[in-house]
Every structure is written in C-alpha cells, then in structure tokens.
Amino acid sequence: MDVLIPGLGDIDEVEVIEITVSPGDQVQENDGLIVIESDKASMEVPCPSDGVVEEIFVKVGDMVVEGFLVAKIKAVDGTISAVSYTHLRAHETLRY
C-alpha cells in the first residue's frame, strides 16, 4: 500500500523533519511514519493500516508536496491497497 502526503490545504510544500520507522518495522494503523513541517505547523503522517514497512522514499530535509509517495506498507493480510491523500486523512484504505 502506498502512503502519500495528505492534503495540505493552502500550503504548497512541507519539509520532512523526522522519519520514525525503518524498512522491516511492524506498524499498526495510525502509527506515525514521518513528521512533516510547514512554516505554520508540524504533523505526523499516520499509517493507514496494520502492516510491515517495505520501503521509505523520503529522507529528513526533503521538501514534499501533497500526494507525494513517502512509504510503501505491506498489509498484514498480504493484500495490496492504494491510499490516496484524501483517504489517508480519514485513515481508510481502498482494496483492489
């Protein structure tokens, strides 16, 4: 499942200031994966479901925009899901 930067409202881009997981880590729904920061606020990007971190596509200091792919999570049940930034905000997954 792809984890994307959620909707940022009127902010164009944010900086990755912390990565809280590594490839191979077990994660649960709503666990923070990375922390992003704008000039207005910082926020965690949560994991949309239980799984294992397969890959991280960002590093601390990267500037990212809404919809940018930051991580790939293998779902616990082995199914592949895609998560859009709108669904990420609601912590929902779409099953294909």
Short mmCIF file of N, CA and C in Angstrom, two decimals:
data_model
loop_
_atom_site.label_atom_id
_atom_site.label_comp_id
_atom_site.label_asym_id
_atom_site.label_seq_id
_atom_site.Cartn_x
_atom_site.Cartn_y
_atom_site.Cartn_z
N MET A 1 0.84 -1.15 0.00
CA MET A 1 0.00 0.00 0.00
C MET A 1 0.89 1.22 0.00
N ASP A 2 0.54 2.18 -0.77
CA ASP A 2 1.30 3.41 -0.87
C ASP A 2 0.82 4.41 0.18
N VAL A 3 1.75 5.05 0.85
CA VAL A 3 1.43 6.10 1.81
C VAL A 3 1.87 7.42 1.19
N LEU A 4 0.92 8.33 1.07
CA LEU A 4 1.15 9.61 0.39
C LEU A 4 1.00 10.78 1.36
N ILE A 5 1.63 11.89 1.02
CA ILE A 5 1.45 13.12 1.81
C ILE A 5 -0.02 13.53 1.70
N PRO A 6 -0.66 13.77 2.86
CA PRO A 6 -2.08 14.14 2.84
C PRO A 6 -2.30 15.56 2.30
N GLY A 7 -3.56 15.91 2.14
CA GLY A 7 -3.91 17.26 1.69
C GLY A 7 -3.29 18.31 2.60
N LEU A 8 -2.73 19.34 2.00
CA LEU A 8 -2.02 20.37 2.75
C LEU A 8 -2.76 21.70 2.81
N GLY A 9 -3.95 21.73 2.28
CA GLY A 9 -4.71 22.98 2.28
C GLY A 9 -4.03 24.02 1.41
N ASP A 10 -3.75 25.18 1.97
CA ASP A 10 -3.17 26.27 1.19
C ASP A 10 -1.64 26.26 1.19
N ILE A 11 -1.04 25.21 1.73
CA ILE A 11 0.42 25.10 1.79
C ILE A 11 0.91 24.34 0.56
N ASP A 12 1.94 24.89 -0.11
CA ASP A 12 2.46 24.27 -1.32
C ASP A 12 3.35 23.07 -1.07
N GLU A 13 4.25 23.18 -0.08
CA GLU A 13 5.15 22.08 0.21
C GLU A 13 5.54 22.10 1.68
N VAL A 14 5.97 20.94 2.16
CA VAL A 14 6.38 20.79 3.55
C VAL A 14 7.72 20.06 3.60
N GLU A 15 8.41 20.21 4.72
CA GLU A 15 9.70 19.55 4.89
C GLU A 15 9.54 18.31 5.77
N VAL A 16 10.21 17.23 5.38
CA VAL A 16 10.27 16.03 6.22
C VAL A 16 11.29 16.33 7.32
N ILE A 17 10.83 16.32 8.59
CA ILE A 17 11.75 16.65 9.68
C ILE A 17 12.11 15.44 10.54
N GLU A 18 11.36 14.34 10.37
CA GLU A 18 11.68 13.13 11.14
C GLU A 18 11.07 11.92 10.44
N ILE A 19 11.80 10.82 10.46
CA ILE A 19 11.29 9.53 9.97
C ILE A 19 11.31 8.61 11.17
N THR A 20 10.15 8.09 11.54
CA THR A 20 10.02 7.35 12.80
C THR A 20 10.03 5.83 12.62
N VAL A 21 10.11 5.37 11.37
CA VAL A 21 10.13 3.93 11.10
C VAL A 21 11.24 3.61 10.11
N SER A 22 11.54 2.32 10.00
CA SER A 22 12.54 1.83 9.05
C SER A 22 11.96 0.65 8.29
N PRO A 23 12.51 0.34 7.11
CA PRO A 23 12.04 -0.85 6.39
C PRO A 23 12.15 -2.08 7.29
N GLY A 24 11.09 -2.89 7.26
CA GLY A 24 11.03 -4.10 8.08
C GLY A 24 10.28 -3.93 9.38
N ASP A 25 10.03 -2.67 9.78
CA ASP A 25 9.30 -2.43 11.03
C ASP A 25 7.84 -2.84 10.90
N GLN A 26 7.32 -3.45 11.95
CA GLN A 26 5.88 -3.73 12.06
C GLN A 26 5.21 -2.42 12.47
N VAL A 27 4.10 -2.08 11.84
CA VAL A 27 3.36 -0.87 12.17
C VAL A 27 1.89 -1.20 12.33
N GLN A 28 1.24 -0.38 13.12
CA GLN A 28 -0.20 -0.51 13.31
C GLN A 28 -0.91 0.72 12.76
N GLU A 29 -2.17 0.55 12.47
CA GLU A 29 -2.97 1.67 11.98
C GLU A 29 -2.80 2.87 12.90
N ASN A 30 -2.59 4.03 12.31
CA ASN A 30 -2.43 5.32 12.99
C ASN A 30 -1.06 5.55 13.61
N ASP A 31 -0.14 4.57 13.53
CA ASP A 31 1.23 4.84 13.97
C ASP A 31 1.82 5.94 13.09
N GLY A 32 2.58 6.85 13.67
CA GLY A 32 3.24 7.89 12.90
C GLY A 32 4.39 7.30 12.10
N LEU A 33 4.46 7.62 10.81
CA LEU A 33 5.54 7.12 9.94
C LEU A 33 6.61 8.17 9.75
N ILE A 34 6.17 9.39 9.43
CA ILE A 34 7.10 10.51 9.28
C ILE A 34 6.45 11.74 9.89
N VAL A 35 7.29 12.74 10.16
CA VAL A 35 6.79 14.03 10.64
C VAL A 35 7.14 15.07 9.58
N ILE A 36 6.13 15.85 9.19
CA ILE A 36 6.34 16.91 8.21
C ILE A 36 6.07 18.25 8.88
N GLU A 37 6.69 19.30 8.33
CA GLU A 37 6.55 20.62 8.95
C GLU A 37 6.46 21.69 7.87
N SER A 38 5.53 22.61 8.09
CA SER A 38 5.43 23.81 7.24
C SER A 38 5.82 24.99 8.12
N ASP A 39 5.72 26.18 7.57
CA ASP A 39 6.01 27.37 8.39
C ASP A 39 4.91 27.61 9.42
N LYS A 40 3.78 26.88 9.30
CA LYS A 40 2.65 27.08 10.20
C LYS A 40 2.52 25.99 11.28
N ALA A 41 2.89 24.75 10.95
CA ALA A 41 2.66 23.64 11.89
C ALA A 41 3.45 22.41 11.48
N SER A 42 3.52 21.45 12.40
CA SER A 42 4.08 20.15 12.07
C SER A 42 3.01 19.09 12.33
N MET A 43 3.12 17.97 11.63
CA MET A 43 2.15 16.89 11.81
C MET A 43 2.78 15.56 11.43
N GLU A 44 2.26 14.49 12.03
CA GLU A 44 2.68 13.14 11.67
C GLU A 44 1.84 12.66 10.50
N VAL A 45 2.47 11.88 9.63
CA VAL A 45 1.73 11.18 8.59
C VAL A 45 1.50 9.77 9.14
N PRO A 46 0.23 9.41 9.39
CA PRO A 46 -0.05 8.12 10.03
C PRO A 46 -0.09 6.95 9.05
N CYS A 47 0.13 5.77 9.60
CA CYS A 47 -0.01 4.54 8.83
C CYS A 47 -1.50 4.26 8.66
N PRO A 48 -1.95 3.98 7.46
CA PRO A 48 -3.39 3.78 7.23
C PRO A 48 -3.92 2.43 7.70
N SER A 49 -3.03 1.44 7.92
CA SER A 49 -3.49 0.13 8.40
C SER A 49 -2.30 -0.65 8.96
N ASP A 50 -2.60 -1.76 9.61
CA ASP A 50 -1.54 -2.63 10.14
C ASP A 50 -0.72 -3.20 8.99
N GLY A 51 0.59 -3.37 9.21
CA GLY A 51 1.42 -3.95 8.17
C GLY A 51 2.89 -3.89 8.52
N VAL A 52 3.71 -4.05 7.49
CA VAL A 52 5.16 -4.00 7.62
C VAL A 52 5.69 -2.96 6.63
N VAL A 53 6.59 -2.10 7.10
CA VAL A 53 7.18 -1.07 6.24
C VAL A 53 8.08 -1.78 5.22
N GLU A 54 7.76 -1.63 3.94
CA GLU A 54 8.58 -2.22 2.88
C GLU A 54 9.67 -1.26 2.42
N GLU A 55 9.32 0.01 2.28
CA GLU A 55 10.26 0.97 1.72
C GLU A 55 9.89 2.39 2.17
N ILE A 56 10.92 3.22 2.39
CA ILE A 56 10.74 4.64 2.68
C ILE A 56 11.35 5.40 1.50
N PHE A 57 10.61 6.35 0.95
CA PHE A 57 11.04 7.07 -0.25
C PHE A 57 11.51 8.49 0.02
N VAL A 58 11.57 8.90 1.29
CA VAL A 58 12.00 10.25 1.63
C VAL A 58 13.11 10.18 2.66
N LYS A 59 13.81 11.30 2.82
CA LYS A 59 14.81 11.42 3.88
C LYS A 59 14.60 12.76 4.58
N VAL A 60 15.12 12.88 5.78
CA VAL A 60 15.00 14.12 6.53
C VAL A 60 15.58 15.27 5.69
N GLY A 61 14.82 16.35 5.64
CA GLY A 61 15.23 17.52 4.86
C GLY A 61 14.58 17.62 3.50
N ASP A 62 13.99 16.51 3.01
CA ASP A 62 13.30 16.55 1.72
C ASP A 62 12.09 17.48 1.79
N MET A 63 11.86 18.21 0.72
CA MET A 63 10.65 19.03 0.57
C MET A 63 9.67 18.22 -0.28
N VAL A 64 8.44 18.05 0.21
CA VAL A 64 7.46 17.23 -0.46
C VAL A 64 6.15 17.99 -0.62
N VAL A 65 5.34 17.54 -1.57
CA VAL A 65 4.06 18.17 -1.86
C VAL A 65 2.93 17.17 -1.64
N GLU A 66 1.72 17.69 -1.60
CA GLU A 66 0.53 16.86 -1.45
C GLU A 66 0.53 15.73 -2.48
N GLY A 67 0.27 14.51 -2.03
CA GLY A 67 0.20 13.35 -2.91
C GLY A 67 1.54 12.67 -3.15
N PHE A 68 2.64 13.21 -2.62
CA PHE A 68 3.98 12.63 -2.82
C PHE A 68 4.07 11.29 -2.10
N LEU A 69 4.62 10.29 -2.78
CA LEU A 69 4.79 8.95 -2.21
C LEU A 69 5.91 8.97 -1.18
N VAL A 70 5.59 8.61 0.08
CA VAL A 70 6.61 8.63 1.13
C VAL A 70 7.00 7.25 1.62
N ALA A 71 6.08 6.28 1.52
CA ALA A 71 6.38 4.94 2.03
C ALA A 71 5.49 3.91 1.37
N LYS A 72 5.94 2.67 1.45
CA LYS A 72 5.15 1.54 0.98
C LYS A 72 5.02 0.57 2.15
N ILE A 73 3.77 0.17 2.43
CA ILE A 73 3.46 -0.73 3.54
C ILE A 73 2.86 -2.02 2.98
N LYS A 74 3.36 -3.16 3.45
CA LYS A 74 2.75 -4.44 3.07
C LYS A 74 1.69 -4.75 4.12
N ALA A 75 0.45 -4.88 3.66
CA ALA A 75 -0.66 -5.15 4.57
C ALA A 75 -0.45 -6.50 5.25
N VAL A 76 -0.90 -6.61 6.48
CA VAL A 76 -0.74 -7.83 7.26
C VAL A 76 -1.38 -9.02 6.57
N ASP A 77 -2.55 -8.82 5.95
CA ASP A 77 -3.23 -9.94 5.30
C ASP A 77 -2.68 -10.26 3.92
N GLY A 78 -1.65 -9.49 3.48
CA GLY A 78 -1.00 -9.78 2.21
C GLY A 78 -1.64 -9.14 1.00
N THR A 79 -2.77 -8.45 1.18
CA THR A 79 -3.40 -7.80 0.04
C THR A 79 -2.72 -6.48 -0.26
N ILE A 80 -2.84 -6.03 -1.47
CA ILE A 80 -2.25 -4.77 -1.89
C ILE A 80 -3.35 -3.71 -1.91
N SER A 81 -3.05 -2.57 -1.34
CA SER A 81 -4.01 -1.48 -1.29
C SER A 81 -3.35 -0.22 -1.80
N ALA A 82 -4.17 0.70 -2.25
CA ALA A 82 -3.68 2.03 -2.63
C ALA A 82 -4.37 3.03 -1.73
N VAL A 83 -3.62 4.01 -1.25
CA VAL A 83 -4.18 5.01 -0.36
C VAL A 83 -3.97 6.37 -0.98
N SER A 84 -5.04 7.09 -1.20
CA SER A 84 -4.92 8.45 -1.71
C SER A 84 -4.83 9.41 -0.54
N TYR A 85 -4.37 10.61 -0.77
CA TYR A 85 -4.23 11.55 0.34
C TYR A 85 -5.56 11.88 1.00
N THR A 86 -6.65 11.84 0.26
CA THR A 86 -7.94 12.11 0.89
C THR A 86 -8.34 10.97 1.80
N HIS A 87 -8.06 9.75 1.40
CA HIS A 87 -8.38 8.62 2.25
C HIS A 87 -7.39 8.50 3.41
N LEU A 88 -6.17 8.95 3.21
CA LEU A 88 -5.18 8.93 4.28
C LEU A 88 -5.65 9.77 5.44
N ARG A 89 -6.24 10.89 5.14
CA ARG A 89 -6.73 11.77 6.21
C ARG A 89 -7.80 11.07 7.03
N ALA A 90 -8.61 10.24 6.41
CA ALA A 90 -9.68 9.54 7.11
C ALA A 90 -9.21 8.18 7.62
N HIS A 91 -7.96 7.84 7.35
CA HIS A 91 -7.38 6.56 7.76
C HIS A 91 -8.14 5.37 7.17
N GLU A 92 -8.51 5.49 5.91
CA GLU A 92 -9.22 4.42 5.21
C GLU A 92 -8.32 3.89 4.11
N THR A 93 -8.56 2.65 3.69
CA THR A 93 -7.84 2.08 2.55
C THR A 93 -8.84 1.65 1.49
N LEU A 94 -8.38 1.67 0.26
CA LEU A 94 -9.16 1.16 -0.85
C LEU A 94 -8.57 -0.20 -1.22
N ARG A 95 -9.34 -1.21 -1.28
CA ARG A 95 -8.87 -2.56 -1.62
C ARG A 95 -9.09 -2.81 -3.11
N TYR A 96 -8.05 -3.31 -3.77
CA TYR A 96 -8.13 -3.64 -5.18
C TYR A 96 -8.01 -5.12 -5.36
#
